[in-house]
Amino acid sequence: MISGNLHTYLIVAVFLLGLGLYGMMQHRSLIGMLISIELILNGAGLNFMAFNRFLAPDPTTGQIFTLFIMGLAAAEAAIAVSLIFAVYRKYKTSDPEQISDLRG
Amino acid sequence: MPPELLRMIIAAVLVVSFVFLNAMVLGYMERKVSAHIQRRPGLMEVGPHGVLQLIIDGLKLIGKQLVVPEGSNKFLFRLAPLLSFAPCVLPFVVIPFSRKLQIVSMDVSLIFILAMTSINVVAILVAGWASNNKYSLFGTFRSVAQAVSYEIPMLLSLLSIILMTSTFSLQGIIAAQKYYWFILVQPLAFIIYFISGLAETNRAPFDLPEAESELTAGFHTEYSGMGFSFFFLAEYANMFTVCSIATILFLGGWKGIPLPLGDFTGIVWFMLKVYGLLFVMIWARWTYPRVRFDQLMSFCWKYLIPFALANLLITAVVVKLI
Amino acid sequence: MAYGTFTEVFFYLFVTLIIFGALVAVSSPILMKAVMGLAMAMFGVAGLYLYLNSPFLALMQILIYVGAVCIMIVFGIMVGYTPKELAAYAVGPKNTVLALIASLLTIGVLQFGILKTVWVQASGAGAGDYSLAHLGETLMVRYGLAFELISVVLLIAIVGAVAITWNGKRGGLSK
């Protein structure tokens, strides 16, 4: 029975992590990188919940941790989106290759 | 066939047919009530006093051709009405219509209904973006900004009630109203919730995203036939859900004076209360002028949210210290 | 929750949703499709949380991630990008092979580690109190400081987000 097995959830979480990593390297736009970061955070949350269900003595610890991950992911996405607004307003483009003031 | 599966199939059929029936009754009620408020007779043609009008409208909408615009994403365009219909139908699974008439009783029923409300916003976004139409996009932005902003006072006013009952399950909240209805102790929360509910379902006076004179029809401009009727059904189902949550949390749900109908008195009282609140919603549409978008936003952020927070604070102090 | 073949089918459905959604999210050059893929993956993860005995977390996942974070990202796309730029963000082939190798290597090494480790169960695992009341009590009593800190963090995030995009005018934001 696959859904009662710890390894299933860990493999899915690692899959999310790997895809998020791939996405960070693939997407050339800042929003694409933000989407990949959210995937990685979801994978981490799934990891915590899986350990919470199968290995933890008190099952509320993992749930609270995952709630905190969700809250922090939301805060980070808010700040990232507002940074993207500000950058777009200054540079009039969103290509990470062209947003640079330092020479060399 | 295992009994659980049979029960689920029966429940699904009942829920979907209730949604369609509700849309018909509510549509007729809206047109008749608006007509009488505006001192005209209203629907009179089809059937006695126009009672069959909505059935004929439904048949007409089924027969229309679903036109897909040229440069849009065809898959997302066709998916959007279904994406909007599903989270408006699911709350009916957890709403208690009577003491025993509840399809699924969850410990977290109220959060389930609130989560479905926030999925609705994603469906609006997909519909607006997939239409490839500038006016749809403007309507979508306004609709999403409005829905997301007014979710906050809605959640805060419901939290004041949850502080008093300390359970999220809807039957538990109704059971906690044994001696008095919660509207007597939380009138401000009821008013804030009702106003936010009006804004969440894009009803007047907050119906700027659907303003016919300004934006053609907002995010469902490009939809015709069954696509439009899905949005229509979703909006009426959403109205019913908002009013039934208001009934359950503030007006005592299915509790009422016992009538000689056995266990069915619960559903009679519940429907009376919910349709009473729906009548107030329709009445409000023709009483107040439409608010402008910046007035809408400032009303939410500068007035409703501080009042809701103050209400929550006072409730917390009273519940914990008295 | 009694596990049977019926619930197993839905488990496979949720895992498929996650995999498909994540693939769409990372490989689609159109950013709106990528966000829809992300929303799909988050629905799948919410479904998996149901199998891990916490319906509250599943609903919170839907409320917070799908209902707020995805919409914020969509607003970021719509307001910060012109349609011409949205079409121009194609993924280059030079990076693809290297990125593929790097991520597959990460997945492989971690999966090897997962399958090799003997996971030690703490005493009394899997049979604790999953009720919402216990969760609330633990959050307030044992992790009260963390709870207060995260509310401060969220407040600072909101204030910071407004401060970054403020352009000094009395009327508020401008593009």
XYZ file of C-alpha atoms in Angstrom:
601
model
C 0.000 0.000 0.000
C 1.866 2.988 -1.263
C 0.172 5.778 0.628
C 1.070 4.340 4.001
C 4.758 4.211 3.247
C 7.167 6.919 4.364
C 9.432 6.564 1.332
C 6.723 7.601 -1.120
C 6.306 11.013 0.395
C 10.051 11.541 0.700
C 10.569 10.636 -2.942
C 7.845 13.049 -4.044
C 9.381 15.799 -1.901
C 12.834 15.200 -3.404
C 11.268 15.270 -6.839
C 9.762 18.674 -6.082
C 13.136 19.889 -4.816
C 14.934 18.697 -7.937
C 12.361 20.238 -10.258
C 12.478 23.493 -8.356
C 16.248 23.534 -8.747
C 15.914 22.852 -12.471
C 13.372 25.627 -12.761
C 15.610 28.134 -10.987
C 18.303 27.472 -13.563
C 15.964 27.406 -16.532
C 13.696 30.388 -16.081
C 15.354 33.550 -17.204
C 12.783 35.838 -15.636
C 12.554 36.757 -11.973
C 8.972 35.546 -11.656
C 9.966 32.151 -13.020
C 12.615 31.885 -10.340
C 10.020 32.808 -7.721
C 7.750 30.013 -8.975
C 10.606 27.531 -8.617
C 11.349 28.742 -5.096
C 7.725 28.083 -4.170
C 8.063 24.537 -5.525
C 11.129 23.929 -3.356
C 9.333 25.257 -0.265
C 6.387 22.974 -0.968
C 8.737 20.027 -1.171
C 10.236 20.943 2.198
C 6.772 21.229 3.746
C 5.790 17.820 2.400
C 8.952 16.386 3.911
C 8.124 17.759 7.337
C 4.564 16.472 7.196
C 5.715 13.009 6.179
C 8.142 12.792 9.096
C 5.434 14.184 11.352
C 3.061 11.371 10.461
C 5.437 8.447 10.537
C 8.236 9.206 12.955
C 7.334 11.991 15.345
C 6.095 11.362 18.897
C 3.875 14.440 19.028
C 2.070 14.957 15.728
C 1.510 18.663 16.169
C 5.164 19.668 15.860
C 5.430 18.917 12.151
C 2.102 20.564 11.417
C 3.106 23.759 13.195
C 6.418 23.774 11.363
C 4.657 23.408 8.042
C 2.289 26.238 8.942
C 5.303 28.422 9.627
C 6.843 27.428 6.297
C 3.626 28.485 4.571
C 3.561 31.806 6.366
C 7.184 32.559 5.583
C 6.758 31.520 1.947
C 3.868 33.945 1.621
C 5.868 36.779 3.201
C 8.832 36.051 0.953
C 6.672 35.930 -2.175
C 5.153 39.297 -1.236
C 8.548 40.918 -0.844
C 9.863 39.295 -4.044
C 6.894 40.566 -6.059
C 7.285 44.090 -4.723
C 11.008 43.963 -5.533
C 10.122 42.919 -9.060
C 7.766 45.892 -9.342
C 10.445 48.288 -8.135
C 13.099 46.807 -10.438
C 10.771 46.945 -13.418
C 9.952 50.528 -12.693
C 13.603 51.506 -12.608
C 15.056 49.426 -15.407
C 11.971 49.101 -17.618
C 12.829 45.455 -18.249
C 12.694 42.235 -16.277
C 15.528 40.333 -17.881
C 18.048 39.404 -15.153
C 20.858 39.650 -17.685
C 20.296 43.347 -18.223
C 19.696 44.440 -14.651
C 23.199 45.363 -13.610
C 24.847 48.628 -12.704
C 28.236 47.275 -11.726
C 30.770 47.056 -14.504
C 32.840 43.970 -15.064
C -21.789 -1.530 -5.038
C -20.451 -0.560 -1.613
C -22.865 1.621 0.364
C -20.336 4.436 0.735
C -19.963 4.789 -3.017
C -23.733 4.710 -3.488
C -24.131 7.367 -0.840
C -21.542 9.554 -2.545
C -23.218 9.220 -5.942
C -26.621 10.096 -4.509
C -25.104 13.044 -2.683
C -23.402 14.311 -5.837
C -26.618 14.130 -7.834
C -28.551 15.862 -5.062
C -26.012 18.649 -4.695
C -25.809 19.436 -8.396
C -29.558 19.378 -8.835
C -29.961 21.579 -5.774
C -27.556 24.093 -7.279
C -29.547 24.220 -10.512
C -32.840 24.447 -8.637
C -31.477 27.204 -6.435
C -30.311 29.154 -9.479
C -33.775 28.889 -11.011
C -35.614 29.951 -7.874
C -33.148 32.701 -7.068
C -33.102 34.001 -10.621
C -36.873 34.181 -10.662
C -36.921 35.791 -7.222
C -34.357 38.355 -8.264
C -36.172 39.398 -11.376
C -39.549 39.552 -9.688
C -38.282 41.421 -6.628
C -36.326 43.901 -8.744
C -39.393 44.446 -10.857
C -41.648 45.147 -7.904
C -39.073 47.482 -6.350
C -39.024 49.341 -9.638
C -42.859 49.374 -9.750
C -43.339 47.230 -12.791
C -44.900 43.766 -13.047
C -41.753 41.917 -14.156
C -41.905 38.426 -15.628
C -45.417 37.645 -16.803
C -45.108 35.925 -20.177
C -44.068 32.340 -19.776
C -46.324 30.360 -17.468
C -48.481 31.967 -14.757
C -46.612 35.052 -13.497
C -43.504 33.948 -15.347
C -42.537 30.951 -13.233
C -41.332 28.935 -16.227
C -39.139 31.751 -17.551
C -35.907 30.502 -16.012
C -36.358 27.022 -17.461
C -36.754 28.482 -20.914
C -33.694 30.681 -20.307
C -31.678 27.639 -19.357
C -32.734 25.800 -22.501
C -31.868 28.832 -24.603
C -28.396 29.051 -23.069
C -27.768 25.357 -23.691
C -28.625 25.797 -27.320
C -26.214 28.662 -27.952
C -22.886 28.184 -29.623
C -19.804 28.467 -27.446
C -17.600 30.905 -29.339
C -13.909 30.644 -28.559
C -11.992 33.861 -29.276
C -9.197 33.891 -31.805
C -5.932 34.392 -29.946
C -6.854 32.855 -26.662
C -5.613 29.683 -25.036
C -8.363 27.266 -26.037
C -7.842 24.751 -23.265
C -7.824 27.330 -20.474
C -10.764 29.167 -22.030
C -12.904 26.066 -21.944
C -11.634 25.065 -18.509
C -12.382 28.343 -16.738
C -16.175 27.947 -16.282
C -15.699 24.489 -14.792
C -12.935 25.818 -12.566
C -15.365 28.463 -11.341
C -18.262 26.053 -10.917
C -16.489 23.432 -8.818
C -15.554 25.531 -5.749
C -19.017 27.045 -5.685
C -20.727 23.655 -5.571
C -18.480 21.949 -3.010
C -19.601 23.999 0.038
C -23.048 22.421 -0.308
C -21.487 19.151 0.777
C -20.796 20.447 4.287
C -23.715 22.784 4.905
C -26.138 21.320 7.472
C -29.660 21.727 6.193
C -31.196 20.113 9.236
C -30.172 18.093 12.264
C -29.291 15.054 10.171
C -29.255 16.476 6.628
C -25.558 17.021 6.121
C -23.585 15.099 3.548
C -20.195 15.221 5.231
C -19.552 16.491 8.715
C -15.977 17.657 9.075
C -14.191 19.078 12.039
C -12.975 21.963 9.897
C -16.084 22.639 7.790
C -15.905 26.405 8.028
C -12.307 26.534 6.812
C -13.305 24.248 3.948
C -15.917 26.736 2.800
C -13.487 29.646 3.117
C -10.843 27.755 1.123
C -13.375 27.160 -1.651
C -14.081 30.897 -1.715
C -10.430 31.622 -2.306
C -10.189 29.065 -5.121
C -12.940 31.008 -6.846
C -10.511 33.891 -7.285
C -8.075 31.708 -9.251
C -10.921 30.661 -11.548
C -11.763 34.308 -12.236
C -8.116 34.971 -13.116
C -7.972 32.083 -15.557
C -11.240 33.163 -17.172
C -10.125 36.735 -17.614
C -6.671 35.930 -18.911
C -7.803 33.227 -21.317
C -10.267 35.582 -22.998
C -7.551 37.587 -24.754
C -9.617 40.716 -24.361
C -8.550 43.996 -22.814
C -11.880 44.651 -21.116
C -11.954 41.161 -19.674
C -8.534 41.759 -18.221
C -9.559 45.024 -16.568
C -12.644 43.365 -15.153
C -10.525 40.497 -13.918
C -8.054 42.764 -12.122
C -10.812 44.641 -10.393
C -12.713 41.514 -9.511
C -9.642 39.772 -8.095
C -8.497 42.815 -6.125
C -11.981 43.205 -4.697
C -12.381 39.534 -3.826
C -8.975 39.257 -2.189
C -9.412 42.471 -0.188
C -12.869 41.623 1.124
C -11.828 38.134 2.188
C -10.028 39.726 5.135
C -12.968 41.356 6.952
C -14.978 38.225 6.165
C -12.444 36.011 7.920
C -12.023 38.423 10.821
C -15.741 38.697 11.505
C -16.130 34.923 11.377
C -13.200 34.575 13.768
C -15.122 36.570 16.377
C -17.824 33.901 16.340
C -15.284 31.084 16.408
C -13.734 32.596 19.532
C -17.091 32.158 21.225
C -17.793 28.636 20.055
C -14.194 27.276 19.848
C -15.080 24.832 17.113
C -15.030 25.055 13.333
C -17.628 22.396 12.700
C -20.927 23.849 11.523
C -23.142 21.520 13.540
C -21.110 22.471 16.610
C -21.658 26.170 15.953
C -25.405 25.618 15.615
C -25.429 23.576 18.804
C -23.647 26.411 20.625
C -26.566 28.730 19.835
C -28.844 26.877 22.225
C -30.039 29.828 24.253
C -29.657 32.797 21.974
C -28.669 33.510 18.432
C -25.242 34.981 17.944
C -26.551 37.995 16.064
C -27.750 39.364 19.393
C -24.233 39.502 20.816
C -22.301 40.209 17.605
C -24.362 42.580 15.466
C -21.281 44.386 14.170
C -19.717 41.133 13.015
C -22.925 40.250 11.201
C -23.004 43.578 9.382
C -19.331 43.342 8.432
C -19.767 39.766 7.247
C -22.833 40.616 5.200
C -21.130 43.544 3.494
C -18.056 41.472 2.744
C -20.286 38.729 1.420
C -21.929 41.208 -0.934
C -18.500 42.226 -2.173
C -17.208 38.665 -2.466
C -20.007 37.599 -4.770
C -19.731 40.767 -6.890
C -23.222 41.867 -6.003
C -24.344 45.457 -5.983
C -23.390 47.920 -4.724
C -20.004 46.292 -5.300
C -20.627 44.955 -8.765
C -18.112 47.103 -10.602
C -16.461 44.078 -12.256
C -19.754 43.261 -13.906
C -20.851 46.792 -14.630
C -22.581 46.585 -17.927
C -22.256 50.239 -18.670
C -18.524 50.362 -18.108
C -16.814 47.128 -18.892
C -19.246 45.228 -21.074
C -19.429 42.329 -18.671
C -16.080 42.010 -16.955
C -14.347 38.677 -16.902
C -17.145 36.736 -18.524
C -17.518 39.002 -21.543
C -16.348 36.439 -24.054
C -18.439 33.579 -22.748
C -21.724 32.571 -24.338
C -24.095 29.699 -23.907
C -23.103 27.067 -21.385
C -19.921 28.898 -20.415
C -21.906 31.940 -19.328
C -24.496 29.834 -17.593
C -21.783 28.149 -15.530
C -20.615 31.541 -14.271
C -24.221 32.502 -13.630
C -24.830 29.276 -11.667
C -21.586 29.766 -9.784
C -22.564 33.280 -8.765
C -25.961 32.213 -7.466
C -24.463 29.230 -5.668
C -21.923 31.570 -4.108
C -24.698 33.881 -2.939
C -26.509 30.955 -1.376
C -23.324 29.800 0.365
C -22.592 33.262 1.793
C -26.126 33.632 3.090
C -26.178 30.149 4.542
C -22.916 30.758 6.416
C -24.440 33.966 7.769
C -27.522 31.995 8.820
C -25.555 29.223 10.471
C -23.201 31.467 12.360
C -25.459 34.328 13.288
C -29.080 33.285 12.986
C -29.074 29.838 14.513
C -28.981 27.676 11.394
C -31.823 25.213 11.235
C -33.049 25.829 14.759
C -36.481 27.312 15.086
C -39.929 26.843 16.572
C -40.809 23.163 16.127
C -43.371 22.621 13.409
C -45.431 19.435 13.086
C -43.172 18.074 10.346
C -40.864 15.850 12.346
C -37.232 16.233 11.382
C -38.028 18.372 8.364
C -38.750 21.503 10.398
C -35.028 22.140 10.350
C -34.798 22.452 6.615
C -37.922 24.619 6.450
C -36.523 27.118 8.927
C -33.096 27.030 7.273
C -34.511 27.775 3.841
C -36.720 30.536 5.228
C -33.775 32.236 6.892
C -31.443 31.853 3.924
C -33.951 33.123 1.417
C -34.774 35.981 3.745
C -31.118 37.023 3.672
C -31.041 36.573 -0.093
C -34.050 38.853 -0.336
C -32.083 41.461 1.646
C -29.188 41.048 -0.798
C -31.444 41.647 -3.766
C -33.067 44.572 -1.989
C -29.655 46.132 -1.340
C -28.889 45.953 -5.040
C -31.628 48.397 -5.922
C -31.187 50.648 -2.915
C -27.587 51.763 -3.176
C -25.682 53.192 -6.150
C -22.602 51.437 -7.390
C -19.409 52.394 -5.574
C -16.318 53.493 -7.472
C -13.314 51.248 -7.340
C -11.139 53.432 -5.129
C -14.047 54.042 -2.780
C -14.516 50.283 -2.644
C -10.897 49.682 -1.701
C -10.760 52.484 0.831
C -14.017 51.293 2.398
C -12.540 47.866 2.881
C -9.101 48.775 4.143
C -9.879 51.931 6.106
C -13.245 51.074 7.625
C -14.176 47.404 7.553
C -10.858 45.935 8.608
C -10.285 48.246 11.612
C -13.855 47.675 12.764
C -13.485 43.929 12.344
C -10.205 43.942 14.259
C -11.728 46.019 17.058
C -14.644 43.615 17.211
C -12.263 40.669 17.418
C -10.309 42.337 20.195
C -13.399 43.129 22.234
C -14.724 39.606 21.715
C -11.439 38.085 22.829
C -11.335 40.241 25.961
C -14.941 39.490 26.865
C -14.691 35.744 26.196
C -11.467 35.208 28.062
C -11.915 37.517 30.996
C -15.617 37.216 31.692
C -9.069 7.108 7.303
C -9.501 3.523 6.136
C -7.150 2.778 3.281
C -8.602 0.749 0.459
C -8.147 0.565 -3.282
C -10.588 3.429 -3.766
C -8.497 5.851 -1.747
C -5.342 4.506 -3.402
C -6.664 5.616 -6.787
C -7.043 9.137 -5.521
C -3.547 9.007 -4.030
C -2.130 8.211 -7.451
C -4.226 11.028 -8.883
C -2.754 13.527 -6.429
C 0.810 12.369 -7.083
C 0.190 12.696 -10.828
C -1.152 16.201 -10.246
C 2.025 17.146 -8.397
C 4.364 15.714 -11.020
C 2.492 17.138 -13.975
C 2.006 20.527 -12.338
C 5.670 20.836 -11.373
C 6.770 19.859 -14.883
C 4.499 22.479 -16.414
C 5.697 25.069 -13.900
C 9.368 24.684 -14.709
C 9.333 24.038 -18.422
C 6.742 26.436 -19.778
C 8.024 29.661 -21.339
C 4.605 31.294 -20.921
C 4.561 32.505 -17.335
C 0.787 32.291 -16.866
C 0.919 28.595 -17.702
C 3.787 28.164 -15.259
C 1.716 29.700 -12.466
C -1.227 27.460 -13.327
C 1.137 24.496 -13.130
C 2.282 25.701 -9.729
C -1.334 25.953 -8.559
C -1.939 22.391 -9.798
C 1.114 21.124 -7.909
C -0.085 22.850 -4.752
C -3.486 21.205 -5.043
C -1.692 17.884 -5.299
C 0.373 18.581 -2.189
C -2.821 19.581 -0.343
C -4.300 16.235 -1.328
C -1.243 14.446 0.024
C -1.612 16.276 3.316
C -5.060 14.676 3.597
C -3.423 11.257 3.445
C -1.044 12.369 6.199
C -3.964 12.757 8.625
C -4.245 16.534 8.711
C -7.210 18.053 6.863
C -6.510 21.380 8.552
C -3.101 21.638 6.886
C -4.604 20.655 3.545
C -7.146 23.470 3.741
C -4.518 25.935 4.935
C -2.355 24.954 1.965
C -5.221 25.735 -0.380
C -6.139 28.967 1.397
C -2.599 30.336 1.661
C -0.754 28.980 -1.349
C -3.421 28.697 -4.012
C -5.602 31.486 -2.722
C -2.943 34.072 -1.964
C 0.577 33.290 -3.170
C -0.434 32.203 -6.690
C -2.592 35.277 -7.098
C 0.233 37.503 -5.932
C 2.526 35.909 -8.503
C -0.098 36.409 -11.214
C -0.394 40.064 -10.298
C 3.379 40.306 -10.461
C 3.303 38.838 -13.953
C 0.541 41.042 -15.214
C 1.798 44.319 -13.841
C 5.526 43.833 -14.321
C 5.728 42.344 -17.784
C 4.684 43.555 -21.194
C 3.227 40.871 -23.439
C 6.154 41.190 -25.804
C 8.555 40.283 -23.028
C 6.377 37.432 -21.866
C 6.710 35.846 -25.280
C 10.454 36.402 -25.485
C 11.434 34.425 -22.392
C 12.313 31.228 -24.148
C 14.599 28.832 -22.344
C 18.013 28.550 -23.960
C 19.313 25.117 -24.989
C 22.805 25.744 -23.692
C 21.666 25.825 -20.096
C 19.099 23.070 -20.362
C 21.465 20.135 -20.477
C 23.578 21.401 -17.581
C 20.484 22.197 -15.505
C 19.065 18.773 -16.246
C 22.285 17.064 -15.163
C 22.503 19.099 -11.964
C 18.928 18.459 -10.870
C 18.974 14.778 -11.782
C 22.176 14.382 -9.822
C 20.570 16.038 -6.788
C 17.470 13.859 -7.033
C 19.552 10.727 -7.457
C 21.879 11.334 -4.533
C 19.048 12.261 -2.185
C 16.916 9.305 -3.198
C 19.842 6.979 -2.633
C 20.168 8.468 0.822
C 16.441 8.066 1.494
C 16.257 4.458 0.473
C 19.395 3.465 2.325
C 18.640 5.082 5.683
C 16.901 3.167 8.386
C 14.338 5.619 9.694
C 14.066 5.267 13.453
C 10.599 5.674 14.861
C 10.346 7.611 18.059
C 8.301 5.940 20.748
C 4.568 6.328 20.285
C 4.753 7.571 16.727
C 1.796 7.514 14.368
C -0.817 7.343 17.096
C -0.803 10.824 18.522
C -3.579 13.316 18.932
C -4.326 14.817 15.531
C -7.232 16.951 16.635
C -7.407 20.643 15.940
C -7.757 21.564 19.615
C -4.467 19.895 20.442
C -2.775 21.668 17.545
C -4.032 25.039 18.729
C -3.012 24.391 22.280
C 0.516 23.322 21.286
C 0.860 26.354 19.045
C -0.107 28.759 21.782
C 1.507 27.096 24.773
C 4.686 25.432 23.615
C 5.528 27.494 20.531
C 4.081 30.786 21.675
C 7.264 32.733 21.056
C 7.576 31.430 17.497
C 3.942 32.349 16.878
C 4.516 35.924 18.018
C 7.689 36.138 15.977
C 6.015 35.029 12.789
C 3.327 37.656 13.199
C 6.087 40.261 13.548
C 7.781 38.845 10.437
C 4.553 39.078 8.436
C 3.985 42.639 9.615
C 7.504 43.630 8.577
C 7.020 41.920 5.223
C 3.844 43.881 4.527
C 5.354 47.183 5.609
C 8.509 46.470 3.624
C 6.599 45.536 0.502
C 4.659 48.778 0.633
C 7.814 50.777 1.369
C 9.707 49.313 -1.588
C 7.067 50.265 -4.117
C 6.192 53.623 -2.571
C 7.117 56.447 -4.850
C 6.643 59.316 -2.448
C 3.439 60.726 -3.876
C 0.465 61.189 -1.582
C -1.845 59.258 -3.862
C 0.049 56.023 -3.531
C 1.560 53.678 -6.070
C 2.181 54.425 -9.698
C 3.585 52.266 -12.464
